[in-house]
mmCIF file of C-alpha atoms in Angstrom:
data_model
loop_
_atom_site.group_PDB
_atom_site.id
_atom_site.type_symbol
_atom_site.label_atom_id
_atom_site.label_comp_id
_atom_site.label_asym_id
_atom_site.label_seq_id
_atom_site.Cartn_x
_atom_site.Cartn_y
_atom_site.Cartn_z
ATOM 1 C CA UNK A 266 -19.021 -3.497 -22.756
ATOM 2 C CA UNK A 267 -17.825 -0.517 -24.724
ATOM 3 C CA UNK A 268 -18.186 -1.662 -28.186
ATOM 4 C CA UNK A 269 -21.712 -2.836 -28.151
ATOM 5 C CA UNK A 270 -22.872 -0.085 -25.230
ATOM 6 C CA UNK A 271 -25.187 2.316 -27.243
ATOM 7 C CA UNK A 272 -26.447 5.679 -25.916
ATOM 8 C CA UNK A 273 -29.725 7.630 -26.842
ATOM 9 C CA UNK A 274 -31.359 10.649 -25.855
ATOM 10 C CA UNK A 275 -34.927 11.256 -25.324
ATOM 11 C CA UNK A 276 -37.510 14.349 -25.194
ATOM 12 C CA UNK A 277 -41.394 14.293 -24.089
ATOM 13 C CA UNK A 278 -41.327 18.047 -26.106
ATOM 14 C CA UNK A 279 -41.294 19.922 -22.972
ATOM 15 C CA UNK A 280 -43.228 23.069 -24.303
ATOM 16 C CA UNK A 281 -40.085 25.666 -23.806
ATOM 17 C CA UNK A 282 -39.747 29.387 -23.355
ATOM 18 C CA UNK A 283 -38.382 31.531 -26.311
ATOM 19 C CA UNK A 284 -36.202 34.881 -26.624
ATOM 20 C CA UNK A 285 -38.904 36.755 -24.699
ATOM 21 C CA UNK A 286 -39.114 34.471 -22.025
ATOM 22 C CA UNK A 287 -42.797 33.589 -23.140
ATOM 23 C CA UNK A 288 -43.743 29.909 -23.512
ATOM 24 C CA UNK A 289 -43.474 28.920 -27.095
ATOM 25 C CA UNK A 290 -46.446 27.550 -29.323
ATOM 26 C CA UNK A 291 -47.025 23.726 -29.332
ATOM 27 C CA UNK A 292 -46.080 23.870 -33.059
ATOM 28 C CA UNK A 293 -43.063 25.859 -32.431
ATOM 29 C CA UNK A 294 -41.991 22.619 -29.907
ATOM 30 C CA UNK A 295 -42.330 20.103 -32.638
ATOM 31 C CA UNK A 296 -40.284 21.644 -35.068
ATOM 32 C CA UNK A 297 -37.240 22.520 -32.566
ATOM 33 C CA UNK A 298 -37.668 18.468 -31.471
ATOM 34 C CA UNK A 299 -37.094 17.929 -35.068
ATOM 35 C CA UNK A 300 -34.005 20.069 -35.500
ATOM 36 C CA UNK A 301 -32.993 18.504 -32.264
ATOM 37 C CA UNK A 302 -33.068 15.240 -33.340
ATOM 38 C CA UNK A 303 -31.170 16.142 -36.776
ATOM 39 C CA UNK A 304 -28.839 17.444 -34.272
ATOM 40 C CA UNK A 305 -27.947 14.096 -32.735
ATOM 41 C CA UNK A 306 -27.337 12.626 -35.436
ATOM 42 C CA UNK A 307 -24.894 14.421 -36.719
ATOM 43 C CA UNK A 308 -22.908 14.411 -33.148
ATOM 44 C CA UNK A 309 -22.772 10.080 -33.019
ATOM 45 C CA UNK A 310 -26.199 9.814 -30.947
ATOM 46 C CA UNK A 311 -27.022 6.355 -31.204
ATOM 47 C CA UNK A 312 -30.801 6.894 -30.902
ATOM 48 C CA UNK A 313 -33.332 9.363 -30.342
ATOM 49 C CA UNK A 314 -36.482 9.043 -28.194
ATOM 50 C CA UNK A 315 -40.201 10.949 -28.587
ATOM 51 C CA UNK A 316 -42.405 10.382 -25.641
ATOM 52 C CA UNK A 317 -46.362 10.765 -25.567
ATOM 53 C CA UNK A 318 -48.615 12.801 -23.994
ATOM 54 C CA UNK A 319 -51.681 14.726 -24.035
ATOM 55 C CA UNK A 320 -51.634 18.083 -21.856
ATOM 56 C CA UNK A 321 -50.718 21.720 -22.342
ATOM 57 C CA UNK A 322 -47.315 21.366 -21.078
ATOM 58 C CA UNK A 323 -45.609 18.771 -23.639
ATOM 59 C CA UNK A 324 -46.341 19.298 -27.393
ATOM 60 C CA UNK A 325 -46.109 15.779 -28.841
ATOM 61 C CA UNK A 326 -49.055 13.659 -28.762
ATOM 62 C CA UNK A 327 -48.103 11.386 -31.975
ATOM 63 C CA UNK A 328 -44.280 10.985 -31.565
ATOM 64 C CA UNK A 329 -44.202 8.387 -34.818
ATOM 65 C CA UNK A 330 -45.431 11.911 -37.004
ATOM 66 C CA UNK A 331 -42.620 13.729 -35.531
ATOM 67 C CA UNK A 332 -40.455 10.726 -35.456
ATOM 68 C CA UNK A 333 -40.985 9.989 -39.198
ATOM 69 C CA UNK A 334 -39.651 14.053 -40.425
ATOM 70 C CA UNK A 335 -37.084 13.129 -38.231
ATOM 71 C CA UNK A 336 -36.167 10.098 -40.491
ATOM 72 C CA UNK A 337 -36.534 12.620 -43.191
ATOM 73 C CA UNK A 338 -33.707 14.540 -41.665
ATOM 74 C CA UNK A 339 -31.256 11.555 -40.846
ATOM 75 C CA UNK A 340 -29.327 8.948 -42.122
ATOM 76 C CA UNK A 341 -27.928 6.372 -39.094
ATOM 77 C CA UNK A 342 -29.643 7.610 -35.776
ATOM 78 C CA UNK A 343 -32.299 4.752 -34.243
ATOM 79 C CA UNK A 344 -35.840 6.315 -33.690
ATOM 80 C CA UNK A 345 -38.262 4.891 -31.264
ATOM 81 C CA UNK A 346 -40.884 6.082 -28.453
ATOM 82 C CA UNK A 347 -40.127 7.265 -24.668
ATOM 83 C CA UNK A 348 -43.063 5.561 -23.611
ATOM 84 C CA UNK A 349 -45.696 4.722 -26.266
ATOM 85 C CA UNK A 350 -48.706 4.096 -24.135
ATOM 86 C CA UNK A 351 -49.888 1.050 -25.450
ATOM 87 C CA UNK A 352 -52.529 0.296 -22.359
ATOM 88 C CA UNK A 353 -54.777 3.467 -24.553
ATOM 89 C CA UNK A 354 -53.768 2.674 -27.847
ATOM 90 C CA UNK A 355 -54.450 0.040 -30.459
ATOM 91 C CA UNK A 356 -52.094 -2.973 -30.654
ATOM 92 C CA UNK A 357 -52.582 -3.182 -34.524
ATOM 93 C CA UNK A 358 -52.272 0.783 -34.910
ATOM 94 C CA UNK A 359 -49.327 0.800 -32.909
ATOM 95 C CA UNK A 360 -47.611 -1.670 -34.876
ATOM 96 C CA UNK A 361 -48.904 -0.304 -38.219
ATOM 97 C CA UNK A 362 -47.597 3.077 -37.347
ATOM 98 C CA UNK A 363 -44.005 1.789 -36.102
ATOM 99 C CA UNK A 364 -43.817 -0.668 -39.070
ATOM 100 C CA UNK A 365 -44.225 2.404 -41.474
ATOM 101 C CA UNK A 366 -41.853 4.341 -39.929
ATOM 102 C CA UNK A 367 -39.218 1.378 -40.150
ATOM 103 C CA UNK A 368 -39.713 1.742 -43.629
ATOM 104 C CA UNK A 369 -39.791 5.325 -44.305
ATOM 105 C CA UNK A 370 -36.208 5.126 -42.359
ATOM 106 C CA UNK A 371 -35.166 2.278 -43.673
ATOM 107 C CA UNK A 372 -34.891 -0.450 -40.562
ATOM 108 C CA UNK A 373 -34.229 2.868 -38.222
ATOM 109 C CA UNK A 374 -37.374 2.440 -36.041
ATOM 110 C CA UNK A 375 -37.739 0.554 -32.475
ATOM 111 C CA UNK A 376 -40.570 1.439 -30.222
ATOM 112 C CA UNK A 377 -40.717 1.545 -25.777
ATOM 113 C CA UNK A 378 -44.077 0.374 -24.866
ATOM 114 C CA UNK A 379 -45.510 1.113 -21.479
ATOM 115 C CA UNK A 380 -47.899 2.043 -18.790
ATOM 116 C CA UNK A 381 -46.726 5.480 -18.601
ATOM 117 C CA UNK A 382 -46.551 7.928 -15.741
ATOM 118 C CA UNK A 383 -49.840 10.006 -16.979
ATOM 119 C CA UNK A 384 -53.239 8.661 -17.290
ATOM 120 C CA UNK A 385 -54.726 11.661 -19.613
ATOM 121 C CA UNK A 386 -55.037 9.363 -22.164
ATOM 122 C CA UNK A 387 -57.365 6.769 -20.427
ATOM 123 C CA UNK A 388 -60.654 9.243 -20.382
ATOM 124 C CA UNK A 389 -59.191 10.905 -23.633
ATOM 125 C CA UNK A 390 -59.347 7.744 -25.454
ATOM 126 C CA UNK A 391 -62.404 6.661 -23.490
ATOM 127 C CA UNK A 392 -60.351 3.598 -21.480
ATOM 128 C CA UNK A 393 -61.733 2.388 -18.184
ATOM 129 C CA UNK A 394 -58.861 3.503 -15.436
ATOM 130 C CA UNK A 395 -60.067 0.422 -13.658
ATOM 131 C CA UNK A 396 -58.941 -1.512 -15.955
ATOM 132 C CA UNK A 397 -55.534 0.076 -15.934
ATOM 133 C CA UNK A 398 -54.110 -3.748 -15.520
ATOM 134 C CA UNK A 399 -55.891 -5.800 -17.726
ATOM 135 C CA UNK A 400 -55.707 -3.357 -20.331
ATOM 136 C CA UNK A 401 -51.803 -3.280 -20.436
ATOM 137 C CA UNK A 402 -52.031 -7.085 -20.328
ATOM 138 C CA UNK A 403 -54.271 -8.021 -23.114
ATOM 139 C CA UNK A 404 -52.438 -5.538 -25.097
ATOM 140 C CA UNK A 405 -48.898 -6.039 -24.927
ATOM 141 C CA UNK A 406 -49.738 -9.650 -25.502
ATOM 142 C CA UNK A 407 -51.569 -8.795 -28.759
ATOM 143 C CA UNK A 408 -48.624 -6.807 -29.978
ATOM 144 C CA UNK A 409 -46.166 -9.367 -29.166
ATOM 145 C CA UNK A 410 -48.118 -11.831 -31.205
ATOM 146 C CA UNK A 411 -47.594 -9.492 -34.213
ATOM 147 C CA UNK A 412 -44.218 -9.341 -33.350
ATOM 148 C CA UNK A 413 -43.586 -12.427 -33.566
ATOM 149 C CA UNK A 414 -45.932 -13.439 -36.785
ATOM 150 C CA UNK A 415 -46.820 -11.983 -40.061
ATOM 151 C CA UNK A 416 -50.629 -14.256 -39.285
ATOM 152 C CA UNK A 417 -51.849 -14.085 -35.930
ATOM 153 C CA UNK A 418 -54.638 -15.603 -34.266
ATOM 154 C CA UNK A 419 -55.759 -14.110 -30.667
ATOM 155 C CA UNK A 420 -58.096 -14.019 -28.269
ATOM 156 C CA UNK A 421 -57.814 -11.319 -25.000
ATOM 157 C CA UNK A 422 -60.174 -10.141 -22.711
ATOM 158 C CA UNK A 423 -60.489 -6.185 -23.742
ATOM 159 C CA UNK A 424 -61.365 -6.517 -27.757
ATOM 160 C CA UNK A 425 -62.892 -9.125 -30.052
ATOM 161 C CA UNK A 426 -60.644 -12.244 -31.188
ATOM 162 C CA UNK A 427 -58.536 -12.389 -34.667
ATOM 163 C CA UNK A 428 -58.248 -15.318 -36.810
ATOM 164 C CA UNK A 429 -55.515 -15.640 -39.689
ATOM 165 C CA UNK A 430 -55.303 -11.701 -39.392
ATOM 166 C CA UNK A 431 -52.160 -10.129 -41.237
ATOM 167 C CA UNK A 432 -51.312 -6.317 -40.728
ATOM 168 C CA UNK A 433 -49.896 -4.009 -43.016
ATOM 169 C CA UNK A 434 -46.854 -3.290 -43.643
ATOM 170 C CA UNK A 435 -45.218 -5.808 -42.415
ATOM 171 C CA UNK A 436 -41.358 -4.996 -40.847
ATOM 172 C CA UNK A 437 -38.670 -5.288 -43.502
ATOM 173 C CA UNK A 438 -35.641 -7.076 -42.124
ATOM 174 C CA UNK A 439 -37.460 -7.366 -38.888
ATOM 175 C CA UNK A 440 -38.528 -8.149 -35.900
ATOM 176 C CA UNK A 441 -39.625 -4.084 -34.829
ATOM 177 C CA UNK A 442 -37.015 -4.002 -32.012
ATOM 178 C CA UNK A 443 -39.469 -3.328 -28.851
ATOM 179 C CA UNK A 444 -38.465 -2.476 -25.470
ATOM 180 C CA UNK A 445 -40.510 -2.507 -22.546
ATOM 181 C CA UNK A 446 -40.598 0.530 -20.149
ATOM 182 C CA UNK A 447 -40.455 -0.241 -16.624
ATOM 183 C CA UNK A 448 -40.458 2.440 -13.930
ATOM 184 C CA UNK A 449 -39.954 0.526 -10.814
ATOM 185 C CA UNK A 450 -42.621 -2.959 -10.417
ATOM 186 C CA UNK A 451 -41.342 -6.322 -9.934
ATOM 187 C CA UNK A 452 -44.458 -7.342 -11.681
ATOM 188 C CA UNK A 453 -43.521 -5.112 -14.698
ATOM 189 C CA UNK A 454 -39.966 -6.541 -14.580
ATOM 190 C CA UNK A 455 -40.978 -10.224 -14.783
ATOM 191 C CA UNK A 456 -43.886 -9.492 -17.500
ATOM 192 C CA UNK A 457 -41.110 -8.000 -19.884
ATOM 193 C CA UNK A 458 -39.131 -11.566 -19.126
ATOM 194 C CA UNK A 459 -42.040 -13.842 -19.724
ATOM 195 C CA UNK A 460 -43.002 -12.234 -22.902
ATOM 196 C CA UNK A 461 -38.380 -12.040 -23.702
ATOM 197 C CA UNK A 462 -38.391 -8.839 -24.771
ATOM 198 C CA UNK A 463 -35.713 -6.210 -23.864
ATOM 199 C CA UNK A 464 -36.289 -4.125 -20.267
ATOM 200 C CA UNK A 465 -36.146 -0.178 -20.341
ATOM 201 C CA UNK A 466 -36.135 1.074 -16.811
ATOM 202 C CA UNK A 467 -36.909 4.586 -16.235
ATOM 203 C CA UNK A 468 -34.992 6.113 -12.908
ATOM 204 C CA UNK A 469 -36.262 9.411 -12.302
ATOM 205 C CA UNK A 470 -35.218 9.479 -8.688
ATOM 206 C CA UNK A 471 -32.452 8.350 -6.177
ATOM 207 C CA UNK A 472 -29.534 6.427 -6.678
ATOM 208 C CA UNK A 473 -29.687 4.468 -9.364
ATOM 209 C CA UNK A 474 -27.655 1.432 -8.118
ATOM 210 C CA UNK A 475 -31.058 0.869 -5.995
ATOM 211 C CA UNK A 476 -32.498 -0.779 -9.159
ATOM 212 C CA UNK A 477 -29.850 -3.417 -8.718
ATOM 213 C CA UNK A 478 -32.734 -6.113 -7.619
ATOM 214 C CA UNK A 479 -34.811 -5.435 -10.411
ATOM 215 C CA UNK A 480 -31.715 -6.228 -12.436
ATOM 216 C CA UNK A 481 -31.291 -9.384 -10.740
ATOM 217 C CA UNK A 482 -34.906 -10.124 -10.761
ATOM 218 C CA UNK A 483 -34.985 -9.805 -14.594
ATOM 219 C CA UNK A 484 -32.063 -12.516 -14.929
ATOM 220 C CA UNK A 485 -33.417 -14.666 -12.539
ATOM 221 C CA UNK A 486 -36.589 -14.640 -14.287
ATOM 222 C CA UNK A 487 -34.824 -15.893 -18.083
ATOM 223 C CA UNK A 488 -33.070 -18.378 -16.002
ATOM 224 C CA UNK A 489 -35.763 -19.547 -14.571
ATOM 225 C CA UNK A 490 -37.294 -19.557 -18.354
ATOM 226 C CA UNK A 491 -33.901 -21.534 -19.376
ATOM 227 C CA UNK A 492 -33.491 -18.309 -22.079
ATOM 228 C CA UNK A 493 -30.292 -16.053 -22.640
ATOM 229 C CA UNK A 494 -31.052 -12.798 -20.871
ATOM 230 C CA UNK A 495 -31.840 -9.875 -22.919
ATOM 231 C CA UNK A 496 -30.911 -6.261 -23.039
ATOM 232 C CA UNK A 497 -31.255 -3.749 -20.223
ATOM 233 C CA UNK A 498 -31.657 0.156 -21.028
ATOM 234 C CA UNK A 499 -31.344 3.195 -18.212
ATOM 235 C CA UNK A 500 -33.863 6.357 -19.014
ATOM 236 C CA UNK A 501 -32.808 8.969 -16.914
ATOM 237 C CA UNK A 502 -32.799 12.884 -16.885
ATOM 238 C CA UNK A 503 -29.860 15.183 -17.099
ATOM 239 C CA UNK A 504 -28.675 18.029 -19.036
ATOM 240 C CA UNK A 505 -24.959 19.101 -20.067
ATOM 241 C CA UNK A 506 -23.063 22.510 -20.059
ATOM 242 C CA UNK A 507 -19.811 23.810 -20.151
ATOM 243 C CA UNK A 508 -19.256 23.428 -16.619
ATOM 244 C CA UNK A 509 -20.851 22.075 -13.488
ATOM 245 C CA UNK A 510 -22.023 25.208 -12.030
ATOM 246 C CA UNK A 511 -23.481 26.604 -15.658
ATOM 247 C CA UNK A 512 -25.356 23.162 -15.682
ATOM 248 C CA UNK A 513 -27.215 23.484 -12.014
ATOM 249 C CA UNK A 514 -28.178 27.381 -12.877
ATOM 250 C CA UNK A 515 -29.555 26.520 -16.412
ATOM 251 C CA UNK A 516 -31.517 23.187 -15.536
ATOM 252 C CA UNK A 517 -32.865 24.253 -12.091
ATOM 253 C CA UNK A 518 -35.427 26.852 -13.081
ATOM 254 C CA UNK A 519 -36.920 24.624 -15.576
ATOM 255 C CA UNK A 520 -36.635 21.236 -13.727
ATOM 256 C CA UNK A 521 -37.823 22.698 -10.781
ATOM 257 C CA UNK A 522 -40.937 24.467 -12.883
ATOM 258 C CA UNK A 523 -42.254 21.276 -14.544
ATOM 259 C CA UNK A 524 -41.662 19.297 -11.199
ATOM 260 C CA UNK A 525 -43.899 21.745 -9.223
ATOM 261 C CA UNK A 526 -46.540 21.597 -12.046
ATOM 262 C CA UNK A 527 -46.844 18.158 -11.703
ATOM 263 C CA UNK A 528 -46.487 17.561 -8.203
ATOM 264 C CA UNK A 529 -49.434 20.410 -7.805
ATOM 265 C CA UNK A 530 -51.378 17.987 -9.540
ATOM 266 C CA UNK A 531 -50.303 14.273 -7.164
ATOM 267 C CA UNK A 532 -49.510 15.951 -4.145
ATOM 268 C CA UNK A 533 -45.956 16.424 -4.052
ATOM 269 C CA UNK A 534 -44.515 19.975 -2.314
ATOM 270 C CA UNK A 535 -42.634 22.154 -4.415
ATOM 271 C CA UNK A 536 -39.308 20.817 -5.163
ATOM 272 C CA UNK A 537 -36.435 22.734 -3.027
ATOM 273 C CA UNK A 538 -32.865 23.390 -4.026
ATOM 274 C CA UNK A 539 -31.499 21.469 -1.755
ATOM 275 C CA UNK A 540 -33.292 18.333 -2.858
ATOM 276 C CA UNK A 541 -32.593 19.417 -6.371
ATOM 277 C CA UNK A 542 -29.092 19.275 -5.422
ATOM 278 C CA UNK A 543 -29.224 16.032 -3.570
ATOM 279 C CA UNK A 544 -30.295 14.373 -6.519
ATOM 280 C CA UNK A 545 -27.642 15.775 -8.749
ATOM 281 C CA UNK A 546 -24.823 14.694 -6.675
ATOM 282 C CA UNK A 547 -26.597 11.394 -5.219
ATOM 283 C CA UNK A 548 -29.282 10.597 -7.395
ATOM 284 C CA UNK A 549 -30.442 10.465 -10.648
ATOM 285 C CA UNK A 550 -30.216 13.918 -12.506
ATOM 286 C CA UNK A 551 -27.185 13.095 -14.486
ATOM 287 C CA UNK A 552 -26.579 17.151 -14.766
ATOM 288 C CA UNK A 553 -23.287 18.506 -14.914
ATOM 289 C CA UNK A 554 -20.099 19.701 -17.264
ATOM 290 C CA UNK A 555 -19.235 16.650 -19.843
ATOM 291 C CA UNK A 556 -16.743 14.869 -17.624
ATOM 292 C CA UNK A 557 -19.299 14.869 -14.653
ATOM 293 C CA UNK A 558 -21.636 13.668 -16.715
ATOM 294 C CA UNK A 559 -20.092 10.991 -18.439
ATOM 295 C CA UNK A 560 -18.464 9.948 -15.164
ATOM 296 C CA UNK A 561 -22.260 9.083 -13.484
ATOM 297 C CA UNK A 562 -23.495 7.598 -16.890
ATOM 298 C CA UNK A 563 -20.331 5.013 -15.991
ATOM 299 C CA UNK A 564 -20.675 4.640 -13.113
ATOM 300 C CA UNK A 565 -24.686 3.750 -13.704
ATOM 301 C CA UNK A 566 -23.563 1.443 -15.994
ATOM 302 C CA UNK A 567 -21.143 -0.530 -14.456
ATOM 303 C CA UNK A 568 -23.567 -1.157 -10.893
ATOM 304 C CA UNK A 569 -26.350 -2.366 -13.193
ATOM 305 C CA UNK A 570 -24.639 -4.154 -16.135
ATOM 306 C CA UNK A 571 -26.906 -2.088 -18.931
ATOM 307 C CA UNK A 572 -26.082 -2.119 -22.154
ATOM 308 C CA UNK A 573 -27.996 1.831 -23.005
ATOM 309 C CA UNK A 574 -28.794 5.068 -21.690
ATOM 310 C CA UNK A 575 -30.650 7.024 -22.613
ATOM 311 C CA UNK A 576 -30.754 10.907 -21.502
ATOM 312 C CA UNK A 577 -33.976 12.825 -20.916
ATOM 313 C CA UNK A 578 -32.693 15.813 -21.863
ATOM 314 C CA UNK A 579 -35.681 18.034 -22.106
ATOM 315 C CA UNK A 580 -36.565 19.757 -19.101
ATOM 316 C CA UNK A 581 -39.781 22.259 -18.720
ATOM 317 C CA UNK A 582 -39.351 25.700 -20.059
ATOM 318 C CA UNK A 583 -35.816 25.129 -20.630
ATOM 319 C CA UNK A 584 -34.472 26.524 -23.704
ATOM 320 C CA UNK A 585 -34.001 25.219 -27.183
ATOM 321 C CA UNK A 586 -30.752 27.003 -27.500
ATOM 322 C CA UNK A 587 -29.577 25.235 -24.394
ATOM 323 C CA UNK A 588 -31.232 21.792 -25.300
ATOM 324 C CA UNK A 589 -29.208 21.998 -28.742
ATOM 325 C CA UNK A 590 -25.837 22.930 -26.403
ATOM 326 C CA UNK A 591 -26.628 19.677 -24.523
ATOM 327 C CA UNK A 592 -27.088 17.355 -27.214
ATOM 328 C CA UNK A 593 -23.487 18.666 -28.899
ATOM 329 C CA UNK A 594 -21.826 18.399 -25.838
ATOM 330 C CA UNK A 595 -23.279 15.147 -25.191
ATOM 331 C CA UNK A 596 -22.600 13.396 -28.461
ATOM 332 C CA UNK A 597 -19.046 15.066 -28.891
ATOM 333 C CA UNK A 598 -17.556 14.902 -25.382
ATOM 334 C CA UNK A 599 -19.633 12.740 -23.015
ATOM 335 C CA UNK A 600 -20.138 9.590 -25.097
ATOM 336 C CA UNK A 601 -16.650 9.478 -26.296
ATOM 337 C CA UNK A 602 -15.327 9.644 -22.462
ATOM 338 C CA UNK A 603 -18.264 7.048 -21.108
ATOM 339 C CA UNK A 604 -16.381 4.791 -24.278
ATOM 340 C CA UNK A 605 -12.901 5.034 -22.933
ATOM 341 C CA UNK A 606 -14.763 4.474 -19.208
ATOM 342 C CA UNK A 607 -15.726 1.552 -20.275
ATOM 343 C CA UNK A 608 -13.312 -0.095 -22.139
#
């Protein structure tokens, strides 16, 4: 498992606080994501994840911009999407963008599509929310069609038909890796089968061996296909310090701040200590000193046979100085001890 495991970390560009404890400017955001992401590649990262969203509280609404001066900065580090939200996007735009920013990083890009966890972009973009299903549908099976063909011909239910259509560029050396991001439907898990494409599963809360029977639902459903079983990936948050205690005082503030912003919004309490700490030591905040860290991400791997993870490592107001701590510590101590876990 070792050799071929592969570890990431993503960031939705949390907008952060700076040296006077004031929130930063959106702009501000995107340029430490960038230095961020120069940052893990120069520790090992294997890949580095921009998510999507469109509210004051995250800066990035067009990761593949941010992705591409990222490319810019790099030279081996995969870059891809932590979700792109392809139910309120355009198939073809979505590929065109992703295609272009395989080239500009030459065969460095791979892209999560998704649902996602926010709907801001359905009345942004001026999508029907009751059509939330259909939508995600029609559209993931237009973009695996240009996956899979430099011509395609389609017909769906949410746009008008193409015939002999080719899209520009096309991947060089391809087929765009593509994941699909999962956080917790059985429906969601056997869609990603039927269409074979590689599962992402996002677990944001509780144990994560409880996604064992998704696991075994997604091999079921390639054997059932009579297909080799693809890929599995782990999203999860966490954050890394020097030492266990250093890790729980830095990330609580900021976890707890973005948690109680959003739960204000879907009717969730605010989020206590106790829980927070629950969820450190049982769940599935992978926060801690390197060896606690890298002891979870093991254990995480080994009870649900993935062959990725993938650290949210962004959390709130939390710092850019401490991010940048995180993602050293993480590619210089953590993955190297997960390796010799795993072996």
């Amino acid at each position: 498992m070792a050799q071929h495991f592969e570890f990431g970390l993503d960031t939705f560009g949390d907008v952060t606080l700076g040296p006077d404890n004031q929130p930063l400017t959106h702009a501000q955001v995107i340029r430490n994501v960038i230095e961020e992401g120069a940052l893990a590649d120069q520790v090992g990262v294997d890949a580095f994840g921009v998510g999507e969203h469109h509210r004051p509280d995250f800066a990035v609404s067009a990761p593949e911009v941010v992705l591409a001066a990222i490319a810019g900065r790099t030279k081996r580090i995969r870059l891809g999407s932590a979700v792109t939200v392809l139910s309120s996007d355009d198939p073809i735009r979505v590929f065109e963008r992703f295609s272009t920013l395989n080239a500009a990083s030459n065969g460095r890009a791979e892209v999560t599509v998704g649902r996602g966890s926010f709907i801001e972009s359905f009345p942004l973009f001026g999508f029907d929310l009751s059509q939330y299903e259909v939508l995600f549908e029609d559209k993931l099976d237009l973009f695996v069609a240009l996956l899979r063909s430099d011509t395609v011909t389609w017909q769906g239910q949410t746009r008008t038909p193409l015939k002999n259509q080719r899209v520009f560029p096309p991947i060089e050396g391809g087929p765009l890796r593509t994941w699909v991001g999962v956080g917790g439907s059985p429906e969601s898990v056997v869609r990603a089968a039927r269409y074979e494409l590689p599962l992402a599963l996002a677990i944001i809360g509780g144990d994560p061996a409880r996604f064992k029977p998704y696991v075994d639902l997604y091999h079921r459903a390639f054997a059932q296909l009579g297909k080799p079983v693809l890929p599995i990936a782990v999203h999860s948050p966490g954050y890394i310090a020097d030492t266990d205690e250093q890790a729980r005082e830095d990330y609580w503030l900021g976890y707890k701040a973005m948690h109680d912003k959003i739960g204000a919004e879907r009717g969730w309490p605010p989020m206590e200590r106790a829980s927070f700490n629950q969820e450190v030591e049982r769940g599935a905040l992978h926060v801690g000193a390197p060896e606690t860290v890298a002891n979870k991400i093991a254990k995480t791997a080994k009870a649900l046979g993935i062959v990725r993870f993938d650290l949210k490592y962004s959390a709130g107001t939390l710092p850019h100085e401490k991010l940048m701590r995180c993602i050293e510590l993480y590619g210089t101590k953590v993955i190297p001890l997960v390796r010799e876990m795993l072996a």
